[in-house]
Amino acid sequence: QIPKAIRLRVIQPTIYNTMKTIALFTALLATGANAFGVTSSSFTAPALNVNGNAAAVRSRGDLSMMRHRKKIAKLGKPADQRKALLRALTTEVIRHGRIKTTLVRAKAVRKHVDHMIELGKDGSLHSRRQAMGWIYDKQLVHSLFEAAPERYEDRNGGYTRVLRTMPRQGDNAKMCVIELV
């Protein structure tokens, strides 16, 4: 004996499709006007496909939003790599006095170099420990704390200068020189 549902599928496919369509419309009518796009409340039911299963609905988290009012330059790196890059650039600017880098990196590292010089001008133990936590070279921190107070005693900020140079040959990136004033 063949079950009735299978007989209907094999023998009379049009009757089976008609029954399936009637069941779908009955389910839609049972859910109310929200199923047809008329929204009178804040609840929206998931869309139904032909089989009666809930279709995958995209949420707002899938959208890529614009970064309005986000100050930090991401530099195309994850947070840990970005922090390491900024620490290394800060160390090299203080060590050599001037370095050549891209414009975006120079603008990002300028804030950290100015902060390290402010810590050097302050000269307290707490400031020295904060500088040790950021600058990679311990001897460089000691020399910064010796030289910064007399070198920058009359200046209250703006310890770095960013000078634009020619674009890089390979990828035409904007290049510049960041230097201590």
PDB file of C-alpha atoms in Angstrom:
ATOM      1  CA  GLN A   1       0.000   0.000   0.000  1.00  0.00           C
ATOM      2  CA  ILE A   2       1.462   3.409  -1.060  1.00  0.00           C
ATOM      3  CA  PRO A   3       0.764   6.287   1.357  1.00  0.00           C
ATOM      4  CA  LYS A   4      -1.743   8.854   0.191  1.00  0.00           C
ATOM      5  CA  ALA A   5       0.711  11.796   0.211  1.00  0.00           C
ATOM      6  CA  ILE A   6       3.090   9.964  -2.128  1.00  0.00           C
ATOM      7  CA  ARG A   7       0.209   8.931  -4.409  1.00  0.00           C
ATOM      8  CA  LEU A   8      -0.874  12.558  -4.629  1.00  0.00           C
ATOM      9  CA  ARG A   9       2.668  13.653  -5.553  1.00  0.00           C
ATOM     10  CA  VAL A  10       3.108  10.976  -8.195  1.00  0.00           C
ATOM     11  CA  ILE A  11      -0.374  10.710  -9.683  1.00  0.00           C
ATOM     12  CA  GLN A  12      -1.823  14.171  -9.321  1.00  0.00           C
ATOM     13  CA  PRO A  13       0.975  16.816  -9.043  1.00  0.00           C
ATOM     14  CA  THR A  14      -1.368  19.721  -9.757  1.00  0.00           C
ATOM     15  CA  ILE A  15      -3.641  18.821  -6.840  1.00  0.00           C
ATOM     16  CA  TYR A  16      -0.610  18.532  -4.549  1.00  0.00           C
ATOM     17  CA  ASN A  17       0.695  21.984  -5.629  1.00  0.00           C
ATOM     18  CA  THR A  18      -2.773  23.464  -5.156  1.00  0.00           C
ATOM     19  CA  MET A  19      -2.988  22.031  -1.630  1.00  0.00           C
ATOM     20  CA  LYS A  20       0.495  23.384  -0.863  1.00  0.00           C
ATOM     21  CA  THR A  21      -0.495  26.854  -2.116  1.00  0.00           C
ATOM     22  CA  ILE A  22      -3.718  26.838  -0.072  1.00  0.00           C
ATOM     23  CA  ALA A  23      -1.749  25.878   3.056  1.00  0.00           C
ATOM     24  CA  LEU A  24       0.703  28.720   2.420  1.00  0.00           C
ATOM     25  CA  PHE A  25      -2.039  31.321   2.004  1.00  0.00           C
ATOM     26  CA  THR A  26      -3.804  30.028   5.103  1.00  0.00           C
ATOM     27  CA  ALA A  27      -0.596  30.474   7.088  1.00  0.00           C
ATOM     28  CA  LEU A  28      -0.174  33.980   5.701  1.00  0.00           C
ATOM     29  CA  LEU A  29      -3.731  34.957   6.569  1.00  0.00           C
ATOM     30  CA  ALA A  30      -3.279  33.583  10.071  1.00  0.00           C
ATOM     31  CA  THR A  31      -0.258  35.866  10.656  1.00  0.00           C
ATOM     32  CA  GLY A  32      -2.261  38.962   9.743  1.00  0.00           C
ATOM     33  CA  ALA A  33      -1.484  42.036   7.647  1.00  0.00           C
ATOM     34  CA  ASN A  34       2.203  42.143   8.604  1.00  0.00           C
ATOM     35  CA  ALA A  35       2.945  39.290   6.201  1.00  0.00           C
ATOM     36  CA  PHE A  36       1.875  41.460   3.251  1.00  0.00           C
ATOM     37  CA  GLY A  37       4.096  44.407   4.115  1.00  0.00           C
ATOM     38  CA  VAL A  38       1.559  46.544   5.973  1.00  0.00           C
ATOM     39  CA  THR A  39       3.264  47.312   9.248  1.00  0.00           C
ATOM     40  CA  SER A  40       1.133  48.742  11.973  1.00  0.00           C
ATOM     41  CA  SER A  41       3.380  47.623  14.845  1.00  0.00           C
ATOM     42  CA  SER A  42       7.114  47.414  15.447  1.00  0.00           C
ATOM     43  CA  PHE A  43       7.119  43.608  15.146  1.00  0.00           C
ATOM     44  CA  THR A  44       8.009  42.175  11.742  1.00  0.00           C
ATOM     45  CA  ALA A  45       7.777  38.451  11.204  1.00  0.00           C
ATOM     46  CA  PRO A  46      10.469  36.684   9.162  1.00  0.00           C
ATOM     47  CA  ALA A  47       9.628  36.176   5.505  1.00  0.00           C
ATOM     48  CA  LEU A  48       8.235  32.816   4.439  1.00  0.00           C
ATOM     49  CA  ASN A  49       9.509  30.976   1.407  1.00  0.00           C
ATOM     50  CA  VAL A  50       7.528  28.488  -0.705  1.00  0.00           C
ATOM     51  CA  ASN A  51       8.238  25.567   1.637  1.00  0.00           C
ATOM     52  CA  GLY A  52       6.838  27.441   4.620  1.00  0.00           C
ATOM     53  CA  ASN A  53      10.208  27.742   6.389  1.00  0.00           C
ATOM     54  CA  ALA A  54      11.472  31.053   7.716  1.00  0.00           C
ATOM     55  CA  ALA A  55      13.959  32.602   5.300  1.00  0.00           C
ATOM     56  CA  ALA A  56      17.212  34.061   6.533  1.00  0.00           C
ATOM     57  CA  VAL A  57      16.707  37.765   7.219  1.00  0.00           C
ATOM     58  CA  ARG A  58      19.718  40.091   7.172  1.00  0.00           C
ATOM     59  CA  SER A  59      20.141  42.231  10.237  1.00  0.00           C
ATOM     60  CA  ARG A  60      21.558  45.742  10.485  1.00  0.00           C
ATOM     61  CA  GLY A  61      24.828  44.265  11.745  1.00  0.00           C
ATOM     62  CA  ASP A  62      25.584  43.107   8.208  1.00  0.00           C
ATOM     63  CA  LEU A  63      25.693  46.669   6.928  1.00  0.00           C
ATOM     64  CA  SER A  64      28.982  48.496   6.768  1.00  0.00           C
ATOM     65  CA  MET A  65      28.578  51.867   8.382  1.00  0.00           C
ATOM     66  CA  MET A  66      30.623  54.992   7.794  1.00  0.00           C
ATOM     67  CA  ARG A  67      33.214  56.010  10.387  1.00  0.00           C
ATOM     68  CA  HIS A  68      31.913  59.477  11.164  1.00  0.00           C
ATOM     69  CA  ARG A  69      33.779  61.337  13.947  1.00  0.00           C
ATOM     70  CA  LYS A  70      36.277  58.528  14.515  1.00  0.00           C
ATOM     71  CA  LYS A  71      39.591  60.262  15.179  1.00  0.00           C
ATOM     72  CA  ILE A  72      41.986  57.334  15.286  1.00  0.00           C
ATOM     73  CA  ALA A  73      43.651  56.331  12.019  1.00  0.00           C
ATOM     74  CA  LYS A  74      43.466  52.549  11.696  1.00  0.00           C
ATOM     75  CA  LEU A  75      46.483  52.367   9.340  1.00  0.00           C
ATOM     76  CA  GLY A  76      45.137  49.167   7.789  1.00  0.00           C
ATOM     77  CA  LYS A  77      46.208  47.073  10.772  1.00  0.00           C
ATOM     78  CA  PRO A  78      44.598  45.330  13.749  1.00  0.00           C
ATOM     79  CA  ALA A  79      44.850  47.078  17.104  1.00  0.00           C
ATOM     80  CA  ASP A  80      47.895  45.185  18.411  1.00  0.00           C
ATOM     81  CA  GLN A  81      49.924  45.685  15.230  1.00  0.00           C
ATOM     82  CA  ARG A  82      48.878  49.341  15.074  1.00  0.00           C
ATOM     83  CA  LYS A  83      50.052  49.926  18.648  1.00  0.00           C
ATOM     84  CA  ALA A  84      53.400  48.224  17.955  1.00  0.00           C
ATOM     85  CA  LEU A  85      53.886  50.333  14.818  1.00  0.00           C
ATOM     86  CA  LEU A  86      53.136  53.568  16.653  1.00  0.00           C
ATOM     87  CA  ARG A  87      55.485  52.632  19.504  1.00  0.00           C
ATOM     88  CA  ALA A  88      58.282  51.816  17.052  1.00  0.00           C
ATOM     89  CA  LEU A  89      57.782  55.040  15.083  1.00  0.00           C
ATOM     90  CA  THR A  90      57.706  57.080  18.305  1.00  0.00           C
ATOM     91  CA  THR A  91      60.958  55.470  19.457  1.00  0.00           C
ATOM     92  CA  GLU A  92      62.672  56.163  16.127  1.00  0.00           C
ATOM     93  CA  VAL A  93      61.515  59.785  15.913  1.00  0.00           C
ATOM     94  CA  ILE A  94      62.887  60.482  19.397  1.00  0.00           C
ATOM     95  CA  ARG A  95      66.111  58.572  18.687  1.00  0.00           C
ATOM     96  CA  HIS A  96      66.967  60.096  15.280  1.00  0.00           C
ATOM     97  CA  GLY A  97      65.159  63.418  15.450  1.00  0.00           C
ATOM     98  CA  ARG A  98      63.589  62.917  12.006  1.00  0.00           C
ATOM     99  CA  ILE A  99      62.301  59.973  10.009  1.00  0.00           C
ATOM    100  CA  LYS A 100      60.724  59.520   6.584  1.00  0.00           C
ATOM    101  CA  THR A 101      57.341  57.770   6.561  1.00  0.00           C
ATOM    102  CA  THR A 102      53.892  58.002   5.002  1.00  0.00           C
ATOM    103  CA  LEU A 103      51.764  61.041   5.720  1.00  0.00           C
ATOM    104  CA  VAL A 104      49.016  59.111   7.516  1.00  0.00           C
ATOM    105  CA  ARG A 105      51.518  57.362   9.796  1.00  0.00           C
ATOM    106  CA  ALA A 106      53.274  60.644  10.561  1.00  0.00           C
ATOM    107  CA  LYS A 107      50.017  62.312  11.533  1.00  0.00           C
ATOM    108  CA  ALA A 108      49.132  59.340  13.741  1.00  0.00           C
ATOM    109  CA  VAL A 109      52.529  59.193  15.498  1.00  0.00           C
ATOM    110  CA  ARG A 110      52.746  62.976  16.037  1.00  0.00           C
ATOM    111  CA  LYS A 111      50.337  62.749  18.990  1.00  0.00           C
ATOM    112  CA  HIS A 112      52.425  60.078  20.729  1.00  0.00           C
ATOM    113  CA  VAL A 113      55.759  61.862  20.204  1.00  0.00           C
ATOM    114  CA  ASP A 114      54.307  65.074  21.646  1.00  0.00           C
ATOM    115  CA  HIS A 115      52.980  63.124  24.631  1.00  0.00           C
ATOM    116  CA  MET A 116      56.385  61.544  25.322  1.00  0.00           C
ATOM    117  CA  ILE A 117      58.049  64.973  25.235  1.00  0.00           C
ATOM    118  CA  GLU A 118      55.404  66.307  27.641  1.00  0.00           C
ATOM    119  CA  LEU A 119      56.214  63.403  29.963  1.00  0.00           C
ATOM    120  CA  GLY A 120      59.925  64.227  29.639  1.00  0.00           C
ATOM    121  CA  LYS A 121      59.268  67.862  30.544  1.00  0.00           C
ATOM    122  CA  ASP A 122      57.278  66.794  33.601  1.00  0.00           C
ATOM    123  CA  GLY A 123      60.150  64.633  34.833  1.00  0.00           C
ATOM    124  CA  SER A 124      58.296  62.862  37.649  1.00  0.00           C
ATOM    125  CA  LEU A 125      58.736  59.178  38.445  1.00  0.00           C
ATOM    126  CA  HIS A 126      55.226  58.420  37.259  1.00  0.00           C
ATOM    127  CA  SER A 127      55.894  60.160  33.929  1.00  0.00           C
ATOM    128  CA  ARG A 128      59.155  58.263  33.537  1.00  0.00           C
ATOM    129  CA  ARG A 129      57.366  54.942  34.087  1.00  0.00           C
ATOM    130  CA  GLN A 130      54.669  55.875  31.575  1.00  0.00           C
ATOM    131  CA  ALA A 131      57.349  56.702  28.992  1.00  0.00           C
ATOM    132  CA  MET A 132      59.140  53.422  29.741  1.00  0.00           C
ATOM    133  CA  GLY A 133      55.885  51.609  29.022  1.00  0.00           C
ATOM    134  CA  TRP A 134      55.635  53.165  25.549  1.00  0.00           C
ATOM    135  CA  ILE A 135      59.189  53.715  24.263  1.00  0.00           C
ATOM    136  CA  TYR A 136      61.107  50.526  23.496  1.00  0.00           C
ATOM    137  CA  ASP A 137      64.604  51.772  24.528  1.00  0.00           C
ATOM    138  CA  LYS A 138      65.268  52.379  28.231  1.00  0.00           C
ATOM    139  CA  GLN A 139      68.402  54.478  27.631  1.00  0.00           C
ATOM    140  CA  LEU A 140      66.486  56.631  25.168  1.00  0.00           C
ATOM    141  CA  VAL A 141      63.918  57.396  27.868  1.00  0.00           C
ATOM    142  CA  HIS A 142      66.682  58.506  30.245  1.00  0.00           C
ATOM    143  CA  SER A 143      68.250  60.766  27.611  1.00  0.00           C
ATOM    144  CA  LEU A 144      64.811  62.199  26.732  1.00  0.00           C
ATOM    145  CA  PHE A 145      64.141  63.065  30.367  1.00  0.00           C
ATOM    146  CA  GLU A 146      67.557  64.757  30.625  1.00  0.00           C
ATOM    147  CA  ALA A 147      67.306  66.821  27.417  1.00  0.00           C
ATOM    148  CA  ALA A 148      63.594  67.651  27.055  1.00  0.00           C
ATOM    149  CA  PRO A 149      63.118  70.129  29.934  1.00  0.00           C
ATOM    150  CA  GLU A 150      65.768  72.614  28.763  1.00  0.00           C
ATOM    151  CA  ARG A 151      65.197  72.075  25.015  1.00  0.00           C
ATOM    152  CA  TYR A 152      61.423  72.639  25.145  1.00  0.00           C
ATOM    153  CA  GLU A 153      61.047  74.853  28.231  1.00  0.00           C
ATOM    154  CA  ASP A 154      59.526  77.777  26.296  1.00  0.00           C
ATOM    155  CA  ARG A 155      57.274  75.633  24.058  1.00  0.00           C
ATOM    156  CA  ASN A 156      53.875  74.384  25.270  1.00  0.00           C
ATOM    157  CA  GLY A 157      53.102  71.941  22.499  1.00  0.00           C
ATOM    158  CA  GLY A 158      53.737  71.312  18.839  1.00  0.00           C
ATOM    159  CA  TYR A 159      57.061  69.551  19.328  1.00  0.00           C
ATOM    160  CA  THR A 160      56.963  67.875  15.911  1.00  0.00           C
ATOM    161  CA  ARG A 161      56.856  69.159  12.344  1.00  0.00           C
ATOM    162  CA  VAL A 162      55.463  67.222   9.362  1.00  0.00           C
ATOM    163  CA  LEU A 163      56.981  68.197   6.000  1.00  0.00           C
ATOM    164  CA  ARG A 164      55.528  66.656   2.844  1.00  0.00           C
ATOM    165  CA  THR A 165      57.910  65.179   0.302  1.00  0.00           C
ATOM    166  CA  MET A 166      57.512  63.502  -3.091  1.00  0.00           C
ATOM    167  CA  PRO A 167      55.168  60.493  -3.367  1.00  0.00           C
ATOM    168  CA  ARG A 168      56.664  57.021  -3.051  1.00  0.00           C
ATOM    169  CA  GLN A 169      57.831  55.490  -6.323  1.00  0.00           C
ATOM    170  CA  GLY A 170      56.103  52.109  -6.175  1.00  0.00           C
ATOM    171  CA  ASP A 171      52.558  52.861  -5.039  1.00  0.00           C
ATOM    172  CA  ASN A 172      52.428  56.690  -5.192  1.00  0.00           C
ATOM    173  CA  ALA A 173      51.716  56.919  -1.432  1.00  0.00           C
ATOM    174  CA  LYS A 174      51.971  60.395   0.099  1.00  0.00           C
ATOM    175  CA  MET A 175      55.308  60.595   1.897  1.00  0.00           C
ATOM    176  CA  CYS A 176      56.631  63.056   4.431  1.00  0.00           C
ATOM    177  CA  VAL A 177      59.352  63.714   6.957  1.00  0.00           C
ATOM    178  CA  ILE A 178      58.387  64.022  10.614  1.00  0.00           C
ATOM    179  CA  GLU A 179      60.953  65.795  12.736  1.00  0.00           C
ATOM    180  CA  LEU A 180      61.399  67.266  16.174  1.00  0.00           C
ATOM    181  CA  VAL A 181      61.280  71.074  16.287  1.00  0.00           C
TER     182      VAL A 181
END
